[in-house]
PDB file of C-alpha atoms and ligand atoms in Angstrom:
ATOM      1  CA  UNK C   1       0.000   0.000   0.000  1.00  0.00           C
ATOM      2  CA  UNK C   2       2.720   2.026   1.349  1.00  0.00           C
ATOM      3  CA  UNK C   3       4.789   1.383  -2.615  1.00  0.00           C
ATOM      4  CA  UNK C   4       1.091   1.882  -4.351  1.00  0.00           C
ATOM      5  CA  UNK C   5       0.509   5.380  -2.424  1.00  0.00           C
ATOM      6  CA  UNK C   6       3.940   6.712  -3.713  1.00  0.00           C
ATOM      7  CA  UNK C   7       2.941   5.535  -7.088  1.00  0.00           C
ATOM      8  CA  UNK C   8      -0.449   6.969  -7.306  1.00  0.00           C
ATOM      9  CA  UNK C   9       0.908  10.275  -5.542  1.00  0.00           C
ATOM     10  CA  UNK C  10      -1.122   9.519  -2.427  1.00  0.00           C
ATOM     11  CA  UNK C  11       1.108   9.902   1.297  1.00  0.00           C
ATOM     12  CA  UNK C  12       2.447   6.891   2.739  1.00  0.00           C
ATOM     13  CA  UNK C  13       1.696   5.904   6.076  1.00  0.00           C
ATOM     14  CA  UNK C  14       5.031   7.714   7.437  1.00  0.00           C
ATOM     15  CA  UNK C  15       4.331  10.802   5.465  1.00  0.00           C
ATOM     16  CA  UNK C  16       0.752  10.769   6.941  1.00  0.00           C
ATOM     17  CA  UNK C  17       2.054  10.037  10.513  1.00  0.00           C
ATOM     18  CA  UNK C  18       5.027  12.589   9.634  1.00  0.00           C
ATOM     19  CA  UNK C  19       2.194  14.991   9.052  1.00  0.00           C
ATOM     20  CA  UNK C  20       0.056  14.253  12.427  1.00  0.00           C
ATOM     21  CA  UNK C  21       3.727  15.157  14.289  1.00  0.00           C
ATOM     22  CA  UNK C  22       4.040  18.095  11.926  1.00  0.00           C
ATOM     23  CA  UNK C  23       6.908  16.762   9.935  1.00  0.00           C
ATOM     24  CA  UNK C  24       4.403  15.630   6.971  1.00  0.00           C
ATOM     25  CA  UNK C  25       5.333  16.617   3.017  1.00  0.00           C
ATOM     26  CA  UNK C  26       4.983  20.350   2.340  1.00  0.00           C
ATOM     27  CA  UNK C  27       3.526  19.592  -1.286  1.00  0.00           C
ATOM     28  CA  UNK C  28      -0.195  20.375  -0.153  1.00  0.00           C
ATOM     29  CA  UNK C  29      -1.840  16.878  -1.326  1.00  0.00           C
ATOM     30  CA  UNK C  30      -3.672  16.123   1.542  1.00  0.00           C
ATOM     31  CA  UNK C  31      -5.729  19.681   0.937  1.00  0.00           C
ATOM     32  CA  UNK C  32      -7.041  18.312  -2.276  1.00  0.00           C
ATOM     33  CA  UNK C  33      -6.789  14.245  -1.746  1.00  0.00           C
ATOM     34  CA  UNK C  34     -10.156  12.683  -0.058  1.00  0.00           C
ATOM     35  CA  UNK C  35      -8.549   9.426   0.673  1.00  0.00           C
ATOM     36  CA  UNK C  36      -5.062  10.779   2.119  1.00  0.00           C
ATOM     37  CA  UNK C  37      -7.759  13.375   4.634  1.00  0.00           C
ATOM     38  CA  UNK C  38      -9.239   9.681   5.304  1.00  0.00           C
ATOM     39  CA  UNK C  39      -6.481   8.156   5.984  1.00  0.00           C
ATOM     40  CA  UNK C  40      -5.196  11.061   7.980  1.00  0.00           C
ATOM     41  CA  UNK C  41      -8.607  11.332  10.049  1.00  0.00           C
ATOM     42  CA  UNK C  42      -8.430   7.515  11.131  1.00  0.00           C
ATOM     43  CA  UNK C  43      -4.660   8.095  11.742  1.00  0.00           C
ATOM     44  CA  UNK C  44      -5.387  10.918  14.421  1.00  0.00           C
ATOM     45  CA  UNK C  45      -8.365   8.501  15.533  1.00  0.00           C
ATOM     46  CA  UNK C  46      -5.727   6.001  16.275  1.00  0.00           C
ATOM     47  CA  UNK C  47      -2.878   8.598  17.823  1.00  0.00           C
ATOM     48  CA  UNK C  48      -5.655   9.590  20.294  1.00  0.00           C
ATOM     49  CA  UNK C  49      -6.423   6.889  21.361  1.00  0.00           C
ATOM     50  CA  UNK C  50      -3.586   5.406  22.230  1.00  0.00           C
ATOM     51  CA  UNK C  51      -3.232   8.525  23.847  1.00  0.00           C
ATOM     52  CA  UNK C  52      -6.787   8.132  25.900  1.00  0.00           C
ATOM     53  CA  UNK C  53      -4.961   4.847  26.369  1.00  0.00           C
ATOM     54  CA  UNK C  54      -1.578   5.545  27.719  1.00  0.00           C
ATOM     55  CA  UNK C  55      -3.559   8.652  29.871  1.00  0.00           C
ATOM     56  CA  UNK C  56      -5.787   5.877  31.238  1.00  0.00           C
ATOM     57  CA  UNK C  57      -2.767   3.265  31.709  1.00  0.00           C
ATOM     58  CA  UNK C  58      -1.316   6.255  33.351  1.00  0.00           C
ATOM     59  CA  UNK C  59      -4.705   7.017  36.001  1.00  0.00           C
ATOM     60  CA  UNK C  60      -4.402   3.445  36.661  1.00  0.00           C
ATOM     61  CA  UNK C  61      -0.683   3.293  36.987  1.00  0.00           C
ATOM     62  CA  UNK C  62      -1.103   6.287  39.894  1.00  0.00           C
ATOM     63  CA  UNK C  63      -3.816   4.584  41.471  1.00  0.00           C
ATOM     64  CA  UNK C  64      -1.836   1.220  41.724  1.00  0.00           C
ATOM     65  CA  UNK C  65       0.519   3.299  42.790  1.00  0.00           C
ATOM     66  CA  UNK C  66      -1.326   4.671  45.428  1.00  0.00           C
ATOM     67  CA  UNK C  67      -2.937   1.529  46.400  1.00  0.00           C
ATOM     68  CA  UNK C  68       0.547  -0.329  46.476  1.00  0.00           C
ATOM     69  CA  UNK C  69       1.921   2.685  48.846  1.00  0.00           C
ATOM     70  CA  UNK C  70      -1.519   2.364  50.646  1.00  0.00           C
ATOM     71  CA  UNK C  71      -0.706  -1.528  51.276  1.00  0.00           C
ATOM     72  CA  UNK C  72       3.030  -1.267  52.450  1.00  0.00           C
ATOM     73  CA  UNK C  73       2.168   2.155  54.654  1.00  0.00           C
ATOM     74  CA  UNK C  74      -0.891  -0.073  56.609  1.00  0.00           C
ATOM     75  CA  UNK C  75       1.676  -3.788  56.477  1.00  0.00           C
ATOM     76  CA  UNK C  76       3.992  -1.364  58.331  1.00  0.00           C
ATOM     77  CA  UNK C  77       1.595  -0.182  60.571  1.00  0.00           C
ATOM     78  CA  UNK C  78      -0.290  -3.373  61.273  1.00  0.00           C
ATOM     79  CA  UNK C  79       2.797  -5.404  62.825  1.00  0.00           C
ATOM     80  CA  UNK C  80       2.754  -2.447  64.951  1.00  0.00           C
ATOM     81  CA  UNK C  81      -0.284  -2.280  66.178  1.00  0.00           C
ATOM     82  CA  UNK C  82      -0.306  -6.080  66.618  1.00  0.00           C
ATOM     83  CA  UNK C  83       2.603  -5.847  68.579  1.00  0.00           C
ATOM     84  CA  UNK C  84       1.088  -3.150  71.390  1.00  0.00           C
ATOM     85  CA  UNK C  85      -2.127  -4.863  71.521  1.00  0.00           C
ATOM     86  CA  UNK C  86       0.032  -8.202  71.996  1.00  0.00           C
ATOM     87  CA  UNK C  87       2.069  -6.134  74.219  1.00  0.00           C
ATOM     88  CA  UNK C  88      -0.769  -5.061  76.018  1.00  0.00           C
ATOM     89  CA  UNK C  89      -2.624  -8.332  76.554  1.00  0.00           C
ATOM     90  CA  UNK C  90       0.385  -9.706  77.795  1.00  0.00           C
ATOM     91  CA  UNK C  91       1.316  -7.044  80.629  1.00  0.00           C
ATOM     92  CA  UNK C  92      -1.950  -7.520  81.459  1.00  0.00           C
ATOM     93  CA  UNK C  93      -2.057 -11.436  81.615  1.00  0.00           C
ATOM     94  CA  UNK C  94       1.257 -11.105  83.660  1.00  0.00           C
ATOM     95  CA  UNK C  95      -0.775  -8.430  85.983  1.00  0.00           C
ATOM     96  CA  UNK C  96      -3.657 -10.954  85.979  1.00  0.00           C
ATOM     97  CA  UNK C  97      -1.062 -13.805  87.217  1.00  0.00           C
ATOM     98  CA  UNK C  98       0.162 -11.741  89.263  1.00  0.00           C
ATOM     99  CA  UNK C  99      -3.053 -10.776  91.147  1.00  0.00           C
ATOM    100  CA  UNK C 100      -3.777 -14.443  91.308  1.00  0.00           C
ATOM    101  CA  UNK C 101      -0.729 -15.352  92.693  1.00  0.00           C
ATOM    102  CA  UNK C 102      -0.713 -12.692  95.256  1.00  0.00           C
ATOM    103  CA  UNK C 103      -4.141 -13.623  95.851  1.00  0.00           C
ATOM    104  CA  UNK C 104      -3.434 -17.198  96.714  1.00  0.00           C
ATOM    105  CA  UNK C 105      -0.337 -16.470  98.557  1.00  0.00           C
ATOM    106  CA  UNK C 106      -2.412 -14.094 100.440  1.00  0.00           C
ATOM    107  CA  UNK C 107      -4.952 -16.591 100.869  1.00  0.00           C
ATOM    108  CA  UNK C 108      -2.585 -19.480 101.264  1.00  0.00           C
ATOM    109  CA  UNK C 109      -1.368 -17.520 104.581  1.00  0.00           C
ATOM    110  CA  UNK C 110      -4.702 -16.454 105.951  1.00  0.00           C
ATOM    111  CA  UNK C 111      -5.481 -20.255 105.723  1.00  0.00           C
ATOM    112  CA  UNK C 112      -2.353 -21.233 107.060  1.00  0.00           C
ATOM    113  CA  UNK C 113      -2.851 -18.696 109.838  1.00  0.00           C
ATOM    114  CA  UNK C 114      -6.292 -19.492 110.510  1.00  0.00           C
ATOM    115  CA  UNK C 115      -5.021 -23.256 110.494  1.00  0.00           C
ATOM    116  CA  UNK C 116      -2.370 -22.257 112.905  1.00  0.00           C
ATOM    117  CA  UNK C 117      -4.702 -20.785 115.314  1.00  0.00           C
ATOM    118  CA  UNK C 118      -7.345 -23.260 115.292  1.00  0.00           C
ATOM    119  CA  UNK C 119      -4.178 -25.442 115.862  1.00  0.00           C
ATOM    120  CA  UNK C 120      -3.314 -23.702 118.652  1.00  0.00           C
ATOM    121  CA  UNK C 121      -6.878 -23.076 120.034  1.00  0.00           C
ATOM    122  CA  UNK C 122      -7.153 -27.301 119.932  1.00  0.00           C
ATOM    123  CA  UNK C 123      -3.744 -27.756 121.943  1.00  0.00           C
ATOM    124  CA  UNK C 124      -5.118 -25.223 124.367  1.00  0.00           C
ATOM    125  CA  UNK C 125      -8.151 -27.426 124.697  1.00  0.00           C
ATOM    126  CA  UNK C 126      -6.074 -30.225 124.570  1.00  0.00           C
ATOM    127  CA  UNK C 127      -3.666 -29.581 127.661  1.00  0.00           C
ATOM    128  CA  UNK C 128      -6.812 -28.445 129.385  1.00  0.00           C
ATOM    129  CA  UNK C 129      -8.196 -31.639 129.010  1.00  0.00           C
ATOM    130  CA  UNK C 130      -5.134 -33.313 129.882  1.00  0.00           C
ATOM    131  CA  UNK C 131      -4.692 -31.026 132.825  1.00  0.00           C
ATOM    132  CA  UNK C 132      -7.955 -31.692 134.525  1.00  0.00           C
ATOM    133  CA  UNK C 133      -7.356 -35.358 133.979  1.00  0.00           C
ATOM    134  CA  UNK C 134      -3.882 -35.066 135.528  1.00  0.00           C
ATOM    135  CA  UNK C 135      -4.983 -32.757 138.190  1.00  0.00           C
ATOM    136  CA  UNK C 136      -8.543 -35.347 138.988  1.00  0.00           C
ATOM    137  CA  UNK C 137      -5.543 -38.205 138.514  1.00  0.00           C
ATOM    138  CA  UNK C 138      -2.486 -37.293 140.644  1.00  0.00           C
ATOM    139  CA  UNK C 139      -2.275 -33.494 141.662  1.00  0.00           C
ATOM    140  CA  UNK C 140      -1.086 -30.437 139.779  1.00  0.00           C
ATOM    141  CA  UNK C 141       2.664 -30.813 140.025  1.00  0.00           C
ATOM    142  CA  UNK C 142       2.505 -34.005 137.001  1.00  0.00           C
ATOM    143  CA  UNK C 143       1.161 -31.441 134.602  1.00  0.00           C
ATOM    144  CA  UNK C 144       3.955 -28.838 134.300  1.00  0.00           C
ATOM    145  CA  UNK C 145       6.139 -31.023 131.869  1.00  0.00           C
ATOM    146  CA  UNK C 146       2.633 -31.290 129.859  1.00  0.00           C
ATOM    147  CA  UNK C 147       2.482 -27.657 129.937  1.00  0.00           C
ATOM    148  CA  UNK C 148       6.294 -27.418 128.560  1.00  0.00           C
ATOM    149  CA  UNK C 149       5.510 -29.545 126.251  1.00  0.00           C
ATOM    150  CA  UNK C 150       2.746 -27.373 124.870  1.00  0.00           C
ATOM    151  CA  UNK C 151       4.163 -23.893 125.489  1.00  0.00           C
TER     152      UNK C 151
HETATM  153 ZN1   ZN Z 201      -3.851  11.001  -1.469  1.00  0.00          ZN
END
């Protein structure tokens, strides 16, 4: 087409595309040439819209952009914030523990304390008992080295 268009006097392709860049021919046949003006029209057609193209590749180039910068900024952020809330949870578990363990060591001594005294309340009752049978038995001198025992 391109050999048959310099034969018939029409513009090649590269003259025509020449043209659209403004380095076309200067002999004025596309003024009077229908099919060259065709040729040019669906040329400029084309050039725009691969330009519509490459501005639209462009719009979603910027958004991917964005979207990619949008992804690392909130995977930077996330680890973060994962690692304060984990943070958190476990300062308070430990706090939690520590309460508990407090708590049962606190209890543990009332308990023991409590067990102590009730202890000590039955060895009272005990060396009373043993002391009114020694003193109904044999006098009170026999029970003092009960008592030592129990003091
Ligand atoms: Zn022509």
């Amino acid at each position: 087409m391109n050999i048959e268009s310099k034969l018939s006097g029409h513009w090649t392709d590269e003259e025509i595309i020449g043209h659209l860049y403004g380095v076309g021919p200067e002999n004025g046949h596309l003024e009077h040439c229908a099919d060259c003006q065709i040729r040019l029209s669906a040329m400029q057609a084309q050039r725009q819209a691969l330009e519509t193209a490459t501005a639209d590749n462009d719009g979603v180039t910027f958004d991917f952009l964005a979207a990619q910068r949008r992804a690392i900024y909130q995977r930077l952020e996330q680890p973060v914030r994962w690692w304060s809330l984990a943070y958190v949870r476990r300062v308070a578990a430990g706090i939690a523990a520590a309460v508990v363990l407090s708590g049962s060591a606190y209890m543990y001594q009332q308990n023991r304390s409590m067990e102590m005294a009730r202890e000590r309340a039955e060895d009272a009752k005990l060396l009373q008992e043993v002391t009114a049978m020694a003193s109904m038995d044999s006098g009170a001198q026999s029970t003092e080295p009960l008592q030592g025992l129990f003091e």
